[in-house]
CSV table of C-alpha atoms in Angstrom, one decimal:
chain,number,residue,atom,x,y,z
A,1,THR,CA,153.3,116.8,186.2
A,2,HIS,CA,153.2,120.2,184.6
A,3,PHE,CA,153.1,123.6,186.4
A,4,LEU,CA,150.5,126.0,185.0
A,5,ARG,CA,151.7,129.5,184.6
A,6,ARG,CA,149.6,132.6,184.9
A,7,PHE,CA,146.9,132.8,182.2
A,8,GLU,CA,147.4,129.2,181.1
A,9,THR,CA,144.4,127.0,181.2
A,10,LEU,CA,143.7,123.3,180.4
A,11,ARG,CA,142.5,123.0,176.9
A,12,GLU,CA,141.5,119.3,176.9
A,13,ALA,CA,142.2,116.0,178.6
A,14,PHE,CA,143.4,113.0,176.6
A,15,ASP,CA,143.2,109.4,177.6
A,16,LEU,CA,146.8,107.9,177.5
A,17,ARG,CA,145.5,104.3,177.4
A,18,GLU,CA,145.0,102.4,174.2
A,19,VAL,CA,141.8,103.3,172.4
A,20,GLU,CA,139.9,100.8,170.4
A,21,ARG,CA,137.2,101.8,167.9
A,22,THR,CA,134.9,99.7,165.7
A,23,ARG,CA,133.1,100.6,162.5
A,24,ASP,CA,130.5,98.3,161.0
A,25,ASN,CA,129.2,97.9,157.4
A,26,ILE,CA,131.7,100.2,155.7
A,27,LYS,CA,130.7,100.7,152.1
A,28,LEU,CA,133.5,101.1,149.6
A,29,ILE,CA,134.1,100.9,145.8
A,30,THR,CA,136.7,98.8,144.1
A,31,LYS,CA,138.9,99.8,141.1
A,32,ASP,CA,136.5,98.3,138.7
A,33,GLY,CA,133.6,100.3,140.2
A,34,LEU,CA,131.8,97.5,142.1
A,35,PRO,CA,130.4,98.3,145.5
A,36,ILE,CA,131.6,96.2,148.4
A,37,VAL,CA,131.0,96.2,152.1
A,38,ILE,CA,133.4,95.4,154.9
A,39,ASN,CA,131.4,94.0,157.7
A,40,GLU,CA,133.7,95.2,160.5
A,41,MET,CA,136.8,97.3,161.0
A,42,ARG,CA,138.6,97.5,164.3
A,43,VAL,CA,141.4,99.8,165.1
A,44,ARG,CA,143.5,100.2,168.2
A,45,PHE,CA,145.7,103.2,168.7
A,46,ARG,CA,147.2,105.6,171.3
A,47,ILE,CA,149.0,108.8,171.7
A,48,ARG,CA,152.5,108.4,170.4
A,49,ALA,CA,155.2,107.4,172.9
A,50,ARG,CA,158.9,107.3,172.5
A,51,GLN,CA,159.5,104.8,175.2
A,52,VAL,CA,158.3,101.3,175.9
A,53,ARG,CA,155.6,101.0,178.5
A,54,THR,CA,156.8,99.6,181.8
A,55,GLU,CA,155.4,99.1,185.3
A,56,ALA,CA,157.3,102.1,186.5
A,57,ASN,CA,156.2,104.3,183.5
A,58,PRO,CA,152.8,102.8,182.3
A,59,TYR,CA,151.9,105.8,180.1
A,60,PRO,CA,155.0,107.3,178.4
A,61,VAL,CA,153.9,110.0,176.1
A,62,MET,CA,155.6,112.5,173.7
A,63,THR,CA,154.7,116.1,174.5
A,64,GLY,CA,154.8,116.9,170.8
A,65,ALA,CA,152.3,114.1,170.1
A,66,LEU,CA,149.9,115.6,172.6
A,67,ARG,CA,150.3,119.0,170.9
A,68,ARG,CA,149.6,117.5,167.5
A,69,ALA,CA,146.5,115.6,168.9
A,70,ALA,CA,145.2,118.8,170.4
A,71,TYR,CA,145.9,121.2,167.6
A,72,SER,CA,145.6,119.2,164.3
A,73,ARG,CA,141.9,118.5,164.5
A,74,LYS,CA,139.3,119.6,162.0
A,75,VAL,CA,136.4,122.0,162.8
A,76,SER,CA,133.0,121.1,161.2
A,77,GLY,CA,129.6,122.6,161.5
A,78,SER,CA,129.0,120.6,164.7
A,79,GLY,CA,132.2,121.9,166.3
A,80,LEU,CA,135.7,120.5,166.9
A,81,GLU,CA,136.2,116.9,165.9
A,82,VAL,CA,137.0,114.4,168.6
A,83,TRP,CA,140.6,113.2,168.2
A,84,SER,CA,139.8,109.5,168.4
A,85,ASP,CA,137.1,109.9,165.7
A,86,MET,CA,139.6,111.8,163.5
A,87,VAL,CA,142.1,108.9,163.8
A,88,THR,CA,139.4,106.3,163.1
A,89,GLY,CA,138.3,108.3,160.1
A,90,ALA,CA,141.8,108.5,158.8
A,91,VAL,CA,142.2,104.7,159.2
A,92,ARG,CA,138.9,104.2,157.2
A,93,GLY,CA,140.2,106.5,154.5
A,94,THR,CA,143.5,104.6,154.3
A,95,VAL,CA,141.6,101.3,154.0
A,96,ALA,CA,139.3,102.9,151.3
A,97,ASP,CA,142.3,104.1,149.3
A,98,SER,CA,143.8,100.7,149.4
A,99,ILE,CA,140.6,98.9,148.4
A,100,SER,CA,140.0,101.4,145.5
A,101,ARG,CA,143.3,100.4,144.0
A,102,HIS,CA,142.2,96.7,143.6
A,103,ARG,CA,139.7,95.0,141.4
A,104,MET,CA,136.9,92.9,142.9
A,105,ASP,CA,138.5,89.6,141.8
A,106,GLU,CA,141.8,90.5,143.4
A,107,LEU,CA,140.0,91.0,146.8
A,108,ILE,CA,137.6,88.1,146.5
A,109,PRO,CA,138.9,85.5,144.1
A,110,PRO,CA,136.1,83.9,142.0
A,111,PRO,CA,135.7,80.2,142.2
A,112,ARG,CA,137.7,78.3,139.6
A,113,ASP,CA,135.7,76.5,136.9
A,114,GLY,CA,138.7,74.9,135.1
A,115,ASN,CA,138.6,77.2,132.1
A,116,GLN,CA,140.7,80.0,133.6
A,117,PRO,CA,144.4,80.0,133.4
A,118,GLU,CA,146.3,79.4,136.6
A,119,SER,CA,147.1,82.8,138.1
A,120,PRO,CA,149.7,83.4,140.9
A,121,PRO,CA,147.9,83.9,144.2
A,122,ALA,CA,147.7,87.5,145.3
A,123,MET,CA,148.5,88.7,148.8
A,124,PRO,CA,145.3,88.4,150.8
A,125,TYR,CA,143.7,91.8,151.5
A,126,ARG,CA,144.2,91.5,155.2
A,127,GLN,CA,147.9,91.0,154.9
A,128,ALA,CA,148.1,93.8,152.4
A,129,LEU,CA,146.3,96.2,154.8
A,130,HIS,CA,148.6,95.1,157.6
A,131,ALA,CA,151.7,95.9,155.5
A,132,LEU,CA,150.1,99.2,154.5
A,133,PHE,CA,149.8,100.3,158.1
A,134,GLN,CA,153.4,99.3,158.8
A,135,ASP,CA,154.6,101.4,155.8
A,136,LYS,CA,156.7,104.5,156.6
A,137,ASN,CA,154.4,107.0,154.9
A,138,SER,CA,151.3,105.7,156.7
A,139,ARG,CA,153.1,105.8,160.1
A,140,LYS,CA,154.1,109.4,159.4
A,141,LYS,CA,150.6,110.3,158.4
A,142,PHE,CA,149.3,109.1,161.8
A,143,ALA,CA,152.3,110.6,163.6
A,144,ASP,CA,151.3,114.0,162.3
A,145,MET,CA,148.0,113.5,164.1
A,146,GLY,CA,149.9,112.5,167.3
A,147,ALA,CA,148.7,108.9,166.9
A,148,GLU,CA,150.4,105.5,166.9
A,149,ILE,CA,148.4,102.7,165.3
A,150,ILE,CA,148.9,99.5,167.2
A,151,TRP,CA,146.8,97.3,164.9
A,152,VAL,CA,144.0,97.4,162.4
A,153,SER,CA,141.7,94.4,161.7
A,154,VAL,CA,139.1,94.2,158.9
A,155,GLY,CA,136.4,91.6,158.7
A,156,HIS,CA,135.0,89.9,155.7
A,157,ILE,CA,134.5,91.6,152.4
A,158,ARG,CA,131.2,91.0,150.6
A,159,PRO,CA,129.6,92.5,147.6
A,160,GLY,CA,127.4,95.5,148.2
A,161,PRO,CA,123.7,95.1,148.2
A,162,ASP,CA,123.5,97.1,145.0
A,163,ILE,CA,125.1,94.2,143.0
A,164,ASP,CA,122.1,91.9,143.7
A,165,PRO,CA,119.3,93.2,145.9
A,166,ASP,CA,117.6,89.8,145.8
A,167,LEU,CA,120.6,88.0,147.2
A,168,LYS,CA,119.9,86.3,150.4
A,169,LEU,CA,122.9,86.5,152.7
A,170,GLU,CA,121.9,83.3,154.5
A,171,SER,CA,122.3,81.2,151.3
A,172,ASP,CA,125.6,82.7,150.1
A,173,PRO,CA,127.1,85.1,152.7
A,174,THR,CA,130.2,85.9,150.6
A,175,GLY,CA,128.2,86.5,147.4
A,176,ARG,CA,130.7,84.5,145.4
A,177,ASP,CA,128.1,83.0,143.0
A,178,LYS,CA,126.9,86.5,142.0
A,179,ILE,CA,130.4,87.8,141.6
A,180,HIS,CA,131.3,84.9,139.4
A,181,GLN,CA,128.3,85.6,137.2
């Protein structure tokens, strides 16, 4: 409960429940310049809270986080950006930065043909992204927006359609044969 003083008005209402957003077919570029597509990215987040949710207090919230969510948004030609879209865009940008620091064969290992030397297995990209969102700097970045990221899930990575426009996804949905070539 908050008492409104004279000349104070409501600026905006925020949903204190967890918000889930999905983006499909995200086009990105790897470190070696190859286009890839992530078929689905899901993110779940909420306004930051200092306390754990309980039955007595189902929506604990930090007043500062609400202020940041209300006042740290961008203004574009179409108006003020919606807070949930801003957080989802920042998650997409974080995923894009991470993907752009890896080569294609680090993200999607090519099939072994016996002529390659044994290489140590790299951390799968999903685990690497999970660790990235648990990182202190990433958590601070989203805290500055008033958001707390609960989880991020990315789907399968496949080569972009520009690599082989004749590739039929039904025959090889991951595109491994074309990547190997």
